[in-house]
XYZ file of C-alpha atoms in Angstrom:
304
model
C -96.711 1.974 -106.648
C -98.619 4.734 -108.402
C -101.504 5.698 -106.574
C -104.599 7.201 -108.052
C -108.054 8.544 -107.318
C -111.488 7.174 -107.847
C -114.172 8.846 -108.515
C -118.359 6.736 -108.548
C -119.515 7.115 -111.835
C -123.002 5.771 -111.887
C -125.044 4.762 -114.918
C -128.172 5.380 -116.276
C -129.483 2.977 -118.522
C -131.707 3.500 -121.577
C -134.084 0.908 -121.085
C -135.014 1.004 -125.476
C -131.412 -0.240 -125.974
C -131.678 -3.648 -123.617
C -134.635 -4.584 -126.626
C -131.731 -4.403 -129.090
C -131.939 -1.166 -130.780
C -129.332 -0.783 -133.381
C -127.008 2.111 -132.930
C -124.589 2.103 -135.997
C -123.823 -1.022 -138.374
C -120.128 -2.414 -138.889
C -117.860 -0.238 -140.133
C -120.541 2.230 -141.313
C -121.012 5.607 -138.575
C -123.781 6.442 -141.166
C -125.884 3.465 -139.805
C -126.473 0.806 -143.281
C -128.032 -2.158 -142.767
C -127.937 -3.452 -145.809
C -127.998 -7.407 -145.766
C -124.743 -7.468 -147.069
C -123.352 -5.660 -144.448
C -125.068 -7.495 -141.653
C -123.613 -10.650 -143.344
C -120.127 -9.009 -143.884
C -119.779 -8.126 -139.884
C -121.407 -11.820 -138.314
C -118.127 -13.327 -140.456
C -115.727 -10.980 -139.159
C -112.750 -13.017 -137.091
C -111.643 -11.314 -133.988
C -109.212 -8.274 -134.575
C -106.927 -8.397 -132.010
C -105.496 -11.324 -132.953
C -106.754 -13.201 -129.656
C -110.072 -15.008 -129.442
C -112.218 -15.021 -125.984
C -111.533 -18.681 -124.736
C -114.798 -20.464 -123.890
C -112.830 -22.204 -120.493
C -109.251 -21.273 -118.757
C -107.081 -24.082 -117.061
C -110.230 -26.636 -116.546
C -110.777 -24.402 -113.989
C -113.165 -21.273 -115.267
C -116.213 -21.834 -117.697
C -117.561 -19.018 -119.981
C -121.559 -18.605 -119.336
C -121.516 -15.276 -121.702
C -119.228 -14.927 -124.284
C -119.418 -11.671 -127.169
C -116.714 -10.656 -129.727
C -119.287 -8.288 -131.161
C -119.450 -9.791 -134.741
C -122.495 -7.993 -135.601
C -124.221 -5.097 -136.315
C -126.176 -4.236 -133.152
C -125.660 -3.519 -129.944
C -127.941 -6.821 -128.723
C -130.020 -7.361 -125.825
C -127.470 -8.564 -123.380
C -126.146 -4.473 -123.193
C -127.757 -0.939 -122.833
C -126.255 2.021 -123.294
C -125.612 4.636 -120.728
C -127.546 8.209 -120.942
C -127.247 11.617 -119.104
C -124.951 13.145 -116.925
C -122.604 10.883 -114.718
C -123.713 10.964 -110.678
C -121.542 13.411 -109.073
C -119.563 14.538 -112.544
C -118.769 17.913 -113.519
C -117.636 17.062 -117.040
C -119.198 15.240 -119.499
C -122.503 13.702 -120.736
C -123.286 9.833 -121.757
C -124.824 9.957 -124.629
C -126.142 6.698 -127.066
C -125.027 7.723 -130.010
C -121.425 7.641 -128.787
C -121.807 3.827 -128.730
C -121.148 1.959 -131.583
C -120.508 -1.887 -133.629
C -117.856 -1.345 -135.470
C -115.848 -3.605 -137.829
C -115.750 -6.088 -135.520
C -115.712 -4.271 -131.921
C -117.238 -2.444 -129.649
C -116.611 1.124 -129.634
C -117.002 3.434 -126.706
C -116.517 6.921 -128.220
C -115.969 10.528 -126.878
C -116.497 13.841 -128.688
C -116.453 17.577 -127.593
C -119.472 18.861 -127.859
C -118.696 22.792 -126.957
C -117.353 22.845 -123.681
C -118.857 19.754 -123.000
C -118.143 16.247 -123.927
C -120.184 13.359 -125.229
C -118.888 10.091 -123.992
C -119.878 6.397 -124.421
C -120.681 3.789 -121.617
C -122.666 0.423 -121.829
C -123.547 -2.304 -118.876
C -123.754 -5.824 -119.631
C -126.385 -5.859 -116.840
C -128.361 -8.720 -118.007
C -125.510 -10.835 -117.457
C -125.271 -10.585 -113.336
C -123.775 -13.683 -111.201
C -121.997 -13.591 -107.799
C -118.637 -14.212 -107.973
C -116.911 -15.317 -111.059
C -114.108 -14.238 -113.628
C -114.531 -11.440 -116.080
C -112.521 -10.215 -119.191
C -112.133 -7.471 -121.383
C -109.974 -7.299 -124.694
C -109.640 -3.638 -125.993
C -107.090 -0.704 -126.570
C -107.422 2.764 -126.189
C -106.612 5.972 -127.721
C -104.379 8.595 -125.880
C -105.998 11.667 -124.376
C -105.452 13.956 -121.751
C -109.102 15.319 -121.123
C -111.057 11.414 -121.368
C -110.659 8.595 -118.408
C -112.298 5.343 -118.986
C -113.484 2.713 -116.321
C -114.234 -1.114 -116.489
C -116.120 -2.300 -113.399
C -118.827 -4.657 -111.547
C -121.251 -2.745 -110.088
C -124.007 -4.364 -107.472
C -127.294 -5.479 -109.274
C -129.370 -4.058 -106.362
C -127.778 -0.423 -107.028
C -126.927 0.048 -103.355
C -123.031 1.483 -103.384
C -120.881 0.415 -102.059
C -119.441 -2.345 -102.632
C -118.007 -1.782 -106.603
C -114.905 -3.520 -108.280
C -113.122 -1.240 -110.739
C -110.708 -3.599 -112.738
C -109.219 -1.239 -115.018
C -109.504 2.754 -115.110
C -107.117 5.020 -116.162
C -107.245 9.237 -115.982
C -103.558 9.782 -117.690
C -103.301 11.287 -121.159
C -100.934 8.551 -122.764
C -102.779 5.012 -121.282
C -99.174 3.651 -120.093
C -100.543 1.916 -117.175
C -104.120 1.119 -115.366
C -105.716 1.591 -111.589
C -107.467 -0.840 -110.106
C -109.948 -0.123 -106.909
C -111.910 -1.897 -104.249
C -114.636 0.142 -102.735
C -116.588 -1.396 -99.740
C -118.268 -0.226 -96.735
C -116.708 -0.184 -92.719
C -119.889 0.228 -90.708
C -120.952 3.383 -91.757
C -117.924 4.502 -93.643
C -116.961 4.276 -97.375
C -113.567 2.638 -97.773
C -111.479 2.005 -100.685
C -108.057 0.497 -101.797
C -106.044 0.556 -104.968
C -103.129 -0.381 -106.960
C -101.450 0.619 -110.202
C -99.296 -1.035 -112.975
C -97.913 0.120 -115.725
C -97.780 -0.846 -119.470
C -99.004 0.075 -122.825
C -102.787 0.318 -123.295
C -102.571 1.610 -127.064
C -102.059 -1.707 -128.159
C -104.613 -5.083 -127.489
C -104.457 -6.154 -123.513
C -106.719 -8.203 -121.925
C -107.755 -7.086 -118.148
C -110.256 -8.837 -115.905
C -111.133 -9.736 -112.353
C -111.104 -12.999 -110.453
C -113.948 -12.541 -107.507
C -114.571 -15.294 -104.822
C -115.654 -15.391 -100.996
C -113.091 -13.387 -99.547
C -111.002 -12.498 -102.319
C -110.501 -10.032 -105.216
C -107.594 -10.989 -108.166
C -106.812 -8.491 -110.823
C -105.974 -9.612 -113.947
C -103.718 -8.437 -117.260
C -103.273 -10.478 -119.711
C -104.306 -13.426 -118.195
C -102.199 -13.105 -114.979
C -102.567 -12.371 -111.663
C -100.855 -8.791 -110.568
C -102.865 -7.303 -107.553
C -105.198 -8.864 -104.628
C -107.449 -7.870 -102.248
C -107.732 -11.087 -99.333
C -110.627 -9.719 -97.266
C -114.049 -10.905 -96.336
C -114.940 -7.405 -94.782
C -113.670 -5.792 -98.199
C -114.836 -8.856 -100.979
C -118.212 -7.684 -102.003
C -121.217 -10.315 -101.419
C -124.045 -9.699 -103.439
C -124.957 -10.085 -107.293
C -122.931 -7.856 -109.761
C -122.473 -6.810 -113.660
C -120.176 -5.296 -115.778
C -120.002 -2.036 -116.610
C -117.482 -0.554 -119.626
C -117.343 3.461 -119.753
C -115.492 6.971 -120.622
C -115.451 9.732 -118.396
C -114.097 13.118 -119.295
C -112.527 16.297 -117.535
C -109.536 13.962 -116.978
C -107.103 17.081 -116.802
C -109.759 18.627 -114.167
C -109.877 15.869 -111.892
C -106.339 15.182 -112.063
C -105.777 18.732 -110.436
C -108.520 18.513 -107.818
C -107.099 14.967 -107.193
C -103.755 16.867 -106.003
C -102.328 14.424 -108.964
C -99.641 15.607 -112.068
C -101.567 18.235 -113.190
C -101.878 18.140 -117.777
C -98.940 19.676 -119.810
C -99.229 21.403 -123.271
C -97.380 18.703 -124.919
C -99.731 15.916 -123.763
C -102.703 15.139 -126.445
C -106.068 16.555 -126.271
C -107.755 15.469 -129.242
C -111.550 16.191 -129.770
C -112.626 12.987 -130.428
C -111.362 9.562 -129.139
C -112.447 5.955 -128.600
C -112.018 2.688 -126.550
C -111.940 -0.413 -128.912
C -113.209 -3.935 -127.229
C -112.780 -6.582 -129.447
C -114.913 -9.332 -126.772
C -115.529 -9.861 -123.459
C -116.094 -13.051 -121.634
C -117.559 -13.862 -118.097
C -116.817 -17.106 -116.278
C -118.302 -19.282 -113.464
C -115.708 -22.157 -111.858
C -116.387 -25.277 -112.981
C -116.339 -27.218 -109.279
C -117.366 -25.052 -106.902
C -115.510 -21.974 -104.658
C -114.944 -23.960 -101.516
C -113.045 -26.561 -103.723
C -111.195 -24.017 -105.543
C -109.878 -22.981 -102.641
C -109.108 -25.901 -101.114
C -106.654 -26.617 -104.089
C -104.715 -23.638 -103.602
C -106.013 -22.229 -106.845
C -105.833 -18.783 -104.974
C -102.112 -18.786 -103.581
C -100.666 -19.055 -106.835
C -99.773 -15.748 -107.624
C -96.342 -14.811 -105.838
C -95.512 -11.862 -107.447
C -99.082 -9.869 -107.395
C -99.412 -6.767 -105.073
C -101.739 -6.482 -102.529
C -104.002 -3.561 -102.883
C -103.211 -0.202 -100.926
C -105.863 1.493 -98.611
C -106.464 5.011 -100.456
C-alpha cells in the first residue's frame, strides 16, 4: 500500500456566490449569457456517459443531486477565495470556478511565482451520516493536487473525511484519509488505491455511526471501523484544488518530481455530477442487516 500524507486545507467561503452569482456561461469562458446559451446548457445530457442514480440498491435515497446542466454555480454552492490555511503555495480565486459544457470545472493557472486555484463548498447540503459520490476526471500536473472531502459544519477541526485526493502528477491513484481527535491529540489514518483518474471515475464515501467506507465506481475499497475515529458532527462536502504539489512531496519525504513529469501552466478537474444520499430506513437497521459487512476485499485504513 502506498502511503500518502495530508495537510489540512481550510476554505474561505465567498458569501456572494451563495446567492447564485454567475461565474461563467456554459461552453463560453467569456461569460456570454444569451438565452440560447442558457437553453443549451439546461438541456445538455451527462457528459461522462453515466448518470447520477437517485436511489441505490433500495438502501440509499438521494437528498441532493447536481448535474451542472446550467450556466450558473447556483445557490447550493460557494466558491473559495483567499489562501488556504497553512498553505505556502497557491491562492483560491472565484475566477478559477466555472460551469462549462455540463460540468463543474475547478481550474488552476500559474500566476507569476504563485498559482490561482479553484475550490467550492456544498455547505447548504449538510447532514450527519450519509453517502456522497462525485463523478469526475482530472488532468495530469505535477504542481497541482486535488482534494474531495467532508468538513465539519461547526468549523471545529478535526474531524475531516478525505475520500479522494492526489498529489501525484500522472493521476494514477487516489488516497483516502480520516482525521479525528484522540483526547488532545490529532490523529489520522489513510489508504491508497491505484487507477487511471484522467478518465471518468466515480469516487465517494459512506459514513454511518462508527464506520467510514470509501468508494470507487460504486465499490467499497477502504474502511475504517471505529467509533473513536468516525465523526459524530454534521458535515458538508468540499471540492478543491491545491498548489505546490512538487514542493510538498519533498517536504513530506515522498518521491520527488522529475524532469519528465508534466508541469503545464494550466490544468483542471471536471466534475460531471455529485450526489448526496440518506438511508431509506435507519442506520441501525442497515447495520443489523449486515450491509456494512459486505466488502471483504476492502483494506483497512492505516494510522499515519
